[in-house]
Short mmCIF file of C-alpha atoms in Angstrom, two decimals:
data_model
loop_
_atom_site.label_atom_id
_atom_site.label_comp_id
_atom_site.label_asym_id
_atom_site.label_seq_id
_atom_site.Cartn_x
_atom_site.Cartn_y
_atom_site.Cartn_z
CA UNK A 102 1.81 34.79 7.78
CA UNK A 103 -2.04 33.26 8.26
CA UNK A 104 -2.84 34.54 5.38
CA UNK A 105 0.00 32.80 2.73
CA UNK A 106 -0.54 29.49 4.90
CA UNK A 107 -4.62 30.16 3.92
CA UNK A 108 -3.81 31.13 0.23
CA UNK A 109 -1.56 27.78 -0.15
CA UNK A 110 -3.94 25.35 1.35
CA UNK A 111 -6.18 26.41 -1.03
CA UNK A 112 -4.35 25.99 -3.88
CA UNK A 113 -3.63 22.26 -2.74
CA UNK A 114 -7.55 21.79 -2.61
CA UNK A 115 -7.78 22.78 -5.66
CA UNK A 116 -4.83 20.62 -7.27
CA UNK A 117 -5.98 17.65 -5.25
CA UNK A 118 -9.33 18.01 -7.31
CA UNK A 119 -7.63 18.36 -10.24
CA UNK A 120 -5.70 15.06 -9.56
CA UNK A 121 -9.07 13.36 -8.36
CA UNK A 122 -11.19 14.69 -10.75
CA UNK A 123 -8.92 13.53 -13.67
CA UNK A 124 -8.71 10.45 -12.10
CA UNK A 125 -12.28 10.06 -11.61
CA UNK A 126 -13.96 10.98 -14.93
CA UNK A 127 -11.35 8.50 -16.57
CA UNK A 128 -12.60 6.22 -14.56
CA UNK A 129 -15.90 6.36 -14.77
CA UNK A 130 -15.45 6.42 -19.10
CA UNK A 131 -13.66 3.54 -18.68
CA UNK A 132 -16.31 1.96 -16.53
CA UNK A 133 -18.58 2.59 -19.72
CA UNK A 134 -16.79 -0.32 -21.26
CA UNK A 135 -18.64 -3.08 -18.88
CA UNK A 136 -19.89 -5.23 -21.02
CA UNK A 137 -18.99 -3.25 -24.31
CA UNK A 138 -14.72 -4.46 -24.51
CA UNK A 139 -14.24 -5.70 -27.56
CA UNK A 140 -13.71 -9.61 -26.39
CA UNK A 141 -14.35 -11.01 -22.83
CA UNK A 142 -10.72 -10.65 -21.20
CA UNK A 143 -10.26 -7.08 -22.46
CA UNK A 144 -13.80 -6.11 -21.17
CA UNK A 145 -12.24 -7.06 -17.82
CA UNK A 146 -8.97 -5.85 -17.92
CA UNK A 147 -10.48 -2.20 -19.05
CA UNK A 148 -12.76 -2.16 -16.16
CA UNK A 149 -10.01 -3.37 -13.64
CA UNK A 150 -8.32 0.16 -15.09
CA UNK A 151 -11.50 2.16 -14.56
CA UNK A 152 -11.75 0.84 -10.46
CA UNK A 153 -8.05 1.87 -10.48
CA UNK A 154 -8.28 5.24 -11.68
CA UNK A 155 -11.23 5.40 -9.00
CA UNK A 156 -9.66 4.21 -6.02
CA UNK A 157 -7.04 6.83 -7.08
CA UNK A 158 -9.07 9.41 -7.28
CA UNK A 159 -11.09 8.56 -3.65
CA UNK A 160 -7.64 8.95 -2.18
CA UNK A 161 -6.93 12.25 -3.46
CA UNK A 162 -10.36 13.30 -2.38
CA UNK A 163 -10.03 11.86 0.72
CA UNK A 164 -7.26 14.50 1.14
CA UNK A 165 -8.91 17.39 -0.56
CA UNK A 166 -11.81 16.54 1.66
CA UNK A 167 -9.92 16.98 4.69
CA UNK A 168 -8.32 20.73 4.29
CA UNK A 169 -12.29 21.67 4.22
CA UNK A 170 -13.63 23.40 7.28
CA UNK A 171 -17.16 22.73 6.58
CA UNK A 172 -16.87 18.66 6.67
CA UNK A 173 -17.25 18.00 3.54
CA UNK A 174 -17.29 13.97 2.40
CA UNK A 175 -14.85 12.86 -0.34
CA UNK A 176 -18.05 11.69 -1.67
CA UNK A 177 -19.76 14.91 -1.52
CA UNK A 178 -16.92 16.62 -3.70
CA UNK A 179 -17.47 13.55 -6.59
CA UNK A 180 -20.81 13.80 -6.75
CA UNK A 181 -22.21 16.88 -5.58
CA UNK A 182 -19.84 19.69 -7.68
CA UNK A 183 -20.95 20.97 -10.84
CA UNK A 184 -19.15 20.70 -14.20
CA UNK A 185 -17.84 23.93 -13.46
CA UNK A 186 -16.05 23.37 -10.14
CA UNK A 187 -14.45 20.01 -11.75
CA UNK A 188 -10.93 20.69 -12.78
CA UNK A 189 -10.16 17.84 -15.04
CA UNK A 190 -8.31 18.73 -18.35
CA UNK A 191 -10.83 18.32 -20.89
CA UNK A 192 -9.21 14.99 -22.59
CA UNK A 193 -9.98 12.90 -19.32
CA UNK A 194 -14.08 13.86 -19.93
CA UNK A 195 -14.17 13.28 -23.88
CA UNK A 196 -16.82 10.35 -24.45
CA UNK A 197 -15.04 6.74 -24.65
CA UNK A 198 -15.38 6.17 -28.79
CA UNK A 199 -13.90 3.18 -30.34
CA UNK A 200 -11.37 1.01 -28.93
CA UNK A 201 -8.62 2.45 -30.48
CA UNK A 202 -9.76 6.18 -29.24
CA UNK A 203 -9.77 4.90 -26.23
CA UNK A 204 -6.14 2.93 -26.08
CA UNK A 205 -4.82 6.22 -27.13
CA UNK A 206 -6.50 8.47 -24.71
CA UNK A 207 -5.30 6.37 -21.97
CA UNK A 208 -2.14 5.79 -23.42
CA UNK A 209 -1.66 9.82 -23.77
CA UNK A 210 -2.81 10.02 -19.93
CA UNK A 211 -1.42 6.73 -18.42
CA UNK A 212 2.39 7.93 -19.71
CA UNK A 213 1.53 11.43 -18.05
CA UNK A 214 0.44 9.77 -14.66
CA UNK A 215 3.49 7.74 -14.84
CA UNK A 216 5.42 11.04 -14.67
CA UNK A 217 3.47 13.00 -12.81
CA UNK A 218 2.96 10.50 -10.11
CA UNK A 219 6.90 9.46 -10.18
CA UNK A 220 6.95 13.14 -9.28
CA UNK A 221 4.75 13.38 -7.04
CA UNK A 222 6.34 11.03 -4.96
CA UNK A 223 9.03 13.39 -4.01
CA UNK A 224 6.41 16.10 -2.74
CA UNK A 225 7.28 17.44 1.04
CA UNK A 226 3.69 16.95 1.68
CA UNK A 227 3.59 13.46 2.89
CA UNK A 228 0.25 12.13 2.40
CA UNK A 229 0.24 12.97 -0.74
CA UNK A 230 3.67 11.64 -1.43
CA UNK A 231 2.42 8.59 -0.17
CA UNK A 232 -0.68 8.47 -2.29
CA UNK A 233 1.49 9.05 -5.51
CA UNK A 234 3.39 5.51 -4.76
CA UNK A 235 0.47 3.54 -4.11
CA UNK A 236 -0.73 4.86 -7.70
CA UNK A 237 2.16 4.59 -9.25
CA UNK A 238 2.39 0.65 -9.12
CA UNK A 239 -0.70 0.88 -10.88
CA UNK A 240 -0.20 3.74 -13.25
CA UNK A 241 2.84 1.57 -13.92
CA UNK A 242 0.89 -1.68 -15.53
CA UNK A 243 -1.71 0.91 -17.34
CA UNK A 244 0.84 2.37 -19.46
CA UNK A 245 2.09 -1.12 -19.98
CA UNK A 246 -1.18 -1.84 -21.52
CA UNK A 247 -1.88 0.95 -23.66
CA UNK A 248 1.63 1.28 -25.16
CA UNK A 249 1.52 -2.13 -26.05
CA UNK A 250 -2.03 -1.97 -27.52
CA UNK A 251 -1.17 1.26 -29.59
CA UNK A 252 1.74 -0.63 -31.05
CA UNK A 253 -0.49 -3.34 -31.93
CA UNK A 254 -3.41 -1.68 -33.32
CA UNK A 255 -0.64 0.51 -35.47
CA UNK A 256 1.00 -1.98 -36.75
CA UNK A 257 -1.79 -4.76 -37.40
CA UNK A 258 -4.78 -3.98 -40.04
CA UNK A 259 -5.58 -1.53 -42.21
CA UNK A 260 -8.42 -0.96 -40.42
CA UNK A 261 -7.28 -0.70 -37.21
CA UNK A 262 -4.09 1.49 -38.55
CA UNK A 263 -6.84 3.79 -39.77
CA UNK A 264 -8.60 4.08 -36.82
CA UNK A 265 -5.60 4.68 -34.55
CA UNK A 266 -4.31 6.88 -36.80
CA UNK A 267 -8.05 8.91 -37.03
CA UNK A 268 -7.69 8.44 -32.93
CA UNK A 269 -4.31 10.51 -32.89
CA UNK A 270 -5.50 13.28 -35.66
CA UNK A 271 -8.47 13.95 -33.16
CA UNK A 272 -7.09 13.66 -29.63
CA UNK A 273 -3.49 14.81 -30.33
CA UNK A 274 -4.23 18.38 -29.57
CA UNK A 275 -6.30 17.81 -26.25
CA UNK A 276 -2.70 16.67 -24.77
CA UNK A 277 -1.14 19.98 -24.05
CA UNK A 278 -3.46 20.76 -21.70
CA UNK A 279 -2.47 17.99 -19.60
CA UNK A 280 0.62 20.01 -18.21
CA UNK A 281 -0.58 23.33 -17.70
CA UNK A 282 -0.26 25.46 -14.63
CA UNK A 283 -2.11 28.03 -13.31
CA UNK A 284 -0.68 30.57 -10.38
CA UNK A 285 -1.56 28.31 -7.33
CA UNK A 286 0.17 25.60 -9.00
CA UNK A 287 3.31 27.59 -9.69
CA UNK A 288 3.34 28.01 -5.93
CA UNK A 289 3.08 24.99 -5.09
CA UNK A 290 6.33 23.68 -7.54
CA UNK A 291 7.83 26.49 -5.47
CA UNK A 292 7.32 25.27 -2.51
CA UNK A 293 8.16 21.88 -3.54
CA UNK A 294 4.99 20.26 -2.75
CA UNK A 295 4.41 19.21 -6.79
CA UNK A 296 6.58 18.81 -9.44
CA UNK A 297 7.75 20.73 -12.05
CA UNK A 298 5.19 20.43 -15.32
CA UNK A 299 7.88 21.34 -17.90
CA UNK A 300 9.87 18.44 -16.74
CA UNK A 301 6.86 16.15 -17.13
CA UNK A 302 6.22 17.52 -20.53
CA UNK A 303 9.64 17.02 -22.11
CA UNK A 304 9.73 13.47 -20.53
CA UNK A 305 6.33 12.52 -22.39
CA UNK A 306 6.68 14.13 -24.89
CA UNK A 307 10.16 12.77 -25.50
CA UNK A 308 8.47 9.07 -24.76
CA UNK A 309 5.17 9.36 -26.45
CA UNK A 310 6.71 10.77 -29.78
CA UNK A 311 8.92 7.61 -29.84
CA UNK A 312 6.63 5.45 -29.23
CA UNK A 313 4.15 7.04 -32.11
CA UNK A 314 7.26 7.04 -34.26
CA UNK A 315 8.05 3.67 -33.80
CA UNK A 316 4.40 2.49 -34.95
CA UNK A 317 4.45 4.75 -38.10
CA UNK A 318 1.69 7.20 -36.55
CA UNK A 319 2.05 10.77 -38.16
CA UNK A 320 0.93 13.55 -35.72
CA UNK A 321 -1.49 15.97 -37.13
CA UNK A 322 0.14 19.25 -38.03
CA UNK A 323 -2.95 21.50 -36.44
CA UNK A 324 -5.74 21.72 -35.05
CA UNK A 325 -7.77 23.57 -31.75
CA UNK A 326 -6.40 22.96 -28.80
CA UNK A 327 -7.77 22.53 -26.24
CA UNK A 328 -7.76 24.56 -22.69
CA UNK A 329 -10.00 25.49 -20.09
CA UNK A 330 -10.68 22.57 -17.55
CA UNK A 331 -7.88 23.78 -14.61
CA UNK A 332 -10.96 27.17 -14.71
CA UNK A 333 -13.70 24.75 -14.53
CA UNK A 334 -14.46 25.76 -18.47
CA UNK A 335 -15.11 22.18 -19.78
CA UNK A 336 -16.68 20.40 -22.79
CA UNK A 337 -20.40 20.11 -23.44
CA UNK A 338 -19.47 15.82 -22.54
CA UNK A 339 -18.62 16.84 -18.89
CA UNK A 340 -22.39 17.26 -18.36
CA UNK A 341 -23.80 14.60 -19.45
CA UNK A 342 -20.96 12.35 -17.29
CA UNK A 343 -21.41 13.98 -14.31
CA UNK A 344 -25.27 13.66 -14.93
CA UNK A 345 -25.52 9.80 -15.59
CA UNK A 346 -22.39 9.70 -12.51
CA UNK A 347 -24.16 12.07 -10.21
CA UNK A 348 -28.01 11.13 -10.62
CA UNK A 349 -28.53 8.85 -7.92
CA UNK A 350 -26.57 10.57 -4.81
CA UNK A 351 -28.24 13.61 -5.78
CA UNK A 352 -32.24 11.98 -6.46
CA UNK A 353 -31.48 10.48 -2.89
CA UNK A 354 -29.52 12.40 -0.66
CA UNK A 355 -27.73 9.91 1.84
CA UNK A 356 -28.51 6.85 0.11
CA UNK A 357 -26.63 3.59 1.25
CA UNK A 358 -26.59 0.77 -1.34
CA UNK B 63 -11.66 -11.92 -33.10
CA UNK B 64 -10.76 -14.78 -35.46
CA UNK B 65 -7.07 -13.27 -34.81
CA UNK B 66 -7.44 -14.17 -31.20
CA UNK B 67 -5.55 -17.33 -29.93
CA UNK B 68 -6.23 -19.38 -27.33
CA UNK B 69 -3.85 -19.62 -24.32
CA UNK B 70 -3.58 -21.59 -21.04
CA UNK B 71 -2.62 -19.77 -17.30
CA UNK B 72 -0.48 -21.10 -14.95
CA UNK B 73 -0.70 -19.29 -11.83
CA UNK B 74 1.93 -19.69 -8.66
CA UNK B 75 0.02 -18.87 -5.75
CA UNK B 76 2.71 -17.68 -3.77
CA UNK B 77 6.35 -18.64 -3.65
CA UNK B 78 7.77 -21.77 -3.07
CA UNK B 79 4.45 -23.45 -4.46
CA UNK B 80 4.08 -24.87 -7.85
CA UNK B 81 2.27 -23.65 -10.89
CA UNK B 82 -1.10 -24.56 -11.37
CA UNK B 83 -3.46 -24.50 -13.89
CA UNK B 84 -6.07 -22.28 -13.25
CA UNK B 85 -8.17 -21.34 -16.63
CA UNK B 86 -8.02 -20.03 -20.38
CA UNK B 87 -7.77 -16.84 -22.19
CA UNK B 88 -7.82 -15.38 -25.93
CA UNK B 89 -5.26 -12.74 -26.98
CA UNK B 90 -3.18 -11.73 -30.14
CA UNK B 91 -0.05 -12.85 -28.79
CA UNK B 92 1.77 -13.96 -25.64
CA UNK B 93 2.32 -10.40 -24.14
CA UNK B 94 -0.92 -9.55 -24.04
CA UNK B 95 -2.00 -12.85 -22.88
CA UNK B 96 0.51 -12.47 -20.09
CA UNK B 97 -1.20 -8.87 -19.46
CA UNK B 98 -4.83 -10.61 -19.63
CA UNK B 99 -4.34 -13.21 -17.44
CA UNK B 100 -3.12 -10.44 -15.05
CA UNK B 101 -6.19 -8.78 -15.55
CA UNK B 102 -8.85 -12.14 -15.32
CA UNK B 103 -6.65 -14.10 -13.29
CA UNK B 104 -4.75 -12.24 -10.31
CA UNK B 105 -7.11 -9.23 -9.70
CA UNK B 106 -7.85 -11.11 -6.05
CA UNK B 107 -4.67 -11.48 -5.37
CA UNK B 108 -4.34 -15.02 -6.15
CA UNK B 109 -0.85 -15.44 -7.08
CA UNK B 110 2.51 -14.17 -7.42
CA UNK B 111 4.05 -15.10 -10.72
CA UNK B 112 2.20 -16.22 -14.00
CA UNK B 113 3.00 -18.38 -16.95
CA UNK B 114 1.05 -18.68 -20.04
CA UNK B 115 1.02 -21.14 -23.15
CA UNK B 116 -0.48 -21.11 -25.99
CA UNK B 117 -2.57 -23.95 -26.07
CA UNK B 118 -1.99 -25.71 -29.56
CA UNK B 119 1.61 -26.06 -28.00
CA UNK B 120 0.55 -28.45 -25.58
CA UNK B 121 0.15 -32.17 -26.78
CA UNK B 122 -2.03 -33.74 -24.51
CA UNK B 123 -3.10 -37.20 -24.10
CA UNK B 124 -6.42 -38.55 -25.63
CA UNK B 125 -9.12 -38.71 -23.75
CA UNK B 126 -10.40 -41.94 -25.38
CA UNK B 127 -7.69 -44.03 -23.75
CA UNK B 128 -7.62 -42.92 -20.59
CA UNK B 129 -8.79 -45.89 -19.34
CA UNK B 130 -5.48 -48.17 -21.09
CA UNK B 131 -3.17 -45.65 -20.18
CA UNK B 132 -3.99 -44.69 -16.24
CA UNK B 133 -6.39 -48.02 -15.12
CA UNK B 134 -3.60 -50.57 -14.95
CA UNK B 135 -1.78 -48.23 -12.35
CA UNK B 136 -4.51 -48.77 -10.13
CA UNK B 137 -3.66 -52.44 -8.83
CA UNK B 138 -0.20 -51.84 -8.32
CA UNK B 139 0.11 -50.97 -4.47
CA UNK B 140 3.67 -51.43 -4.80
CA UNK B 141 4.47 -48.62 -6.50
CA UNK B 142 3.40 -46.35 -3.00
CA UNK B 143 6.14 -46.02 -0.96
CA UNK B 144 3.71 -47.14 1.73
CA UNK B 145 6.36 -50.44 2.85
CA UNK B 146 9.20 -48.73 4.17
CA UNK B 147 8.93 -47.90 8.34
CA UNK B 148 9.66 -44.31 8.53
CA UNK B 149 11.19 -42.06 10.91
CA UNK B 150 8.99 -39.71 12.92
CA UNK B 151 11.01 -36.65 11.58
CA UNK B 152 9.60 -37.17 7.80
CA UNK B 153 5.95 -38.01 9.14
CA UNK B 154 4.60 -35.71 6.85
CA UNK B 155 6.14 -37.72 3.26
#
């Protein structure tokens, strides 16, 4: 009996870092837009996203920081884990490209939070039920955003069709990743404490595929797919994030500023 | 850029107040105006409801005769209800 309550609380350590540390490296891309967003009001609106997707992901470390015996901060789990204990999907760490790469990348991920968190909001572990509907209002207004930039940047220019359209040939295949499960995870949807992932996928897929179809997008027929971030196996750009993220926590230990 | 129109925010503080004026914005069209002023306007939590307009839709009057249009109100105490006694309950009219 100790030992399956042990073997569970582990595996909902590990999914709350997957849930922060999704939540967190797509926030701290998006921060990379400061002072880059294409005109003044979208340079804030981006980074208001970013502090979002980082207060989300404090909470679910917060959490995950909690179940540990050894007192570990939820700061200490952000910034002092190495690519290989993050457990991101790989399309949450992929550098921030162009504007349109970006508006798709979050639109791919903001319509997967919406379901996911709508999900999550049933879980029978309360705290975490609770966290999923304080995101959700937010996850809410992101996918607002992206959807309605996608359509626009579809729809609009030839340039901006073509770079959309180069966006979804390139990041189209790092979305299947987004609902895999791994054992511990298939416990917990047993036990109720996280939805089930199939659900989510038919959902966005059903909603994302309108969507694309609606603003004449064509999705690319194949390409590598991409896998290996719920094992900690990551992309060479996970690095050099968590290097730029991580430097000054880890040059000075305990730092205050 | 140069696709970028201008457009004015109105922001209701909370409810029950008016709209109010409160700043600018460029965007492609009034939906994502309405989703920038969000953004630049409300992040503090400085209002519950927003309009926006696009500012070429608002006629305005000119500056240059402000003086002929608003000075000649300015000698005309009459026009303050300030003559009528009124009762204690509506002190604050």
């Amino acid at each position: 009996m100790n030992q399956t309550v042990t073997v569970s609380e582990q595996a909902l350590y590990q999914y709350l870092l997957r849930l922060a540390d999704s939540s967190l490296t797509m926030g701290q891309r998006l921060a990379e837009w400061c002072g880059h967003g294409p005109y003044l009001e979208e340079d804030v609106a981006l980074t208001n996203v970013s502090l979002d997707a980082i207060g989300h992901a404090q909470m679910f470390y917060q959490q995950a920081a909690a179940l540990t015996s050894n007192e570990k901060s939820a700061d200490d789990l952000a910034f002092l884990r190495d690519a290989h204990e993050y457990r991101n999907p790989i399309i949450t760490e992929l550098p921030r490209g162009d504007f349109a790469y970006t508006t798709l990348k979050q639109y791919f991920i903001d319509a997967f939070n919406l379901y996911l968190f709508t999900g999550l909001q049933n879980s029978n572990n309360e705290t975490l039920a609770l966290s999923a509907r304080k995101a959700l209002m937010e996850v809410k207004y992101h996918l607002k955003r992206s959807e309605a930039w996608v359509e626009r940047l579809a729809l609009s220019t030839e340039t901006a069709q073509l770079k959309i359209q180069k966006a979804l040939d390139d990041l189209w295949f790092y979305t299947p990743e987004l609902f895999e499960v791994d054992e511990d995870m298939q416990g917990l949807i047993n036990a109720a404490v996280i939805p089930d992932y199939d659900e989510i996928k038919q959902n966005w897929r059903q909603l994302v595929e309108k969507h694309l179809n609606a603003c004449e997008l064509k999705l690319p027929e194949s390409g590598w797919v991409a896998t290996g971030g719920l094992a900690g196996e990551h992309s060479e750009h996970l690095g050099y994030l968590l290097a730029e993220m991580q430097f000054l926590p880890r040059a000075y230990p305990g730092c205050e500023w | 850029m140069s696709e970028l129109k201008l457009y004015e925010v109105f922001i209701r503080a909370k409810s029950g107040l008016n709209h109010r004026h409160v700043g600018s914005l460029h965007a492609s069209d009034a939906e994502m105006a309405l989703l920038n002023a969000r953004d630049v306007y409300t992040r503090r939590k400085e209002g519950v409801s927003i309009w926006v307009v696009e500012a070429d839709k608002i006629t305005a009057s000119n500056p240059k005769q402000e003086h002929e249009w608003f000075d000649p109100a300015e000698d005309k105490v009459y026009r303050h209800p300030t003559f009528y006694p009124l009762d204690k309950e509506v002190e604050n009219m």
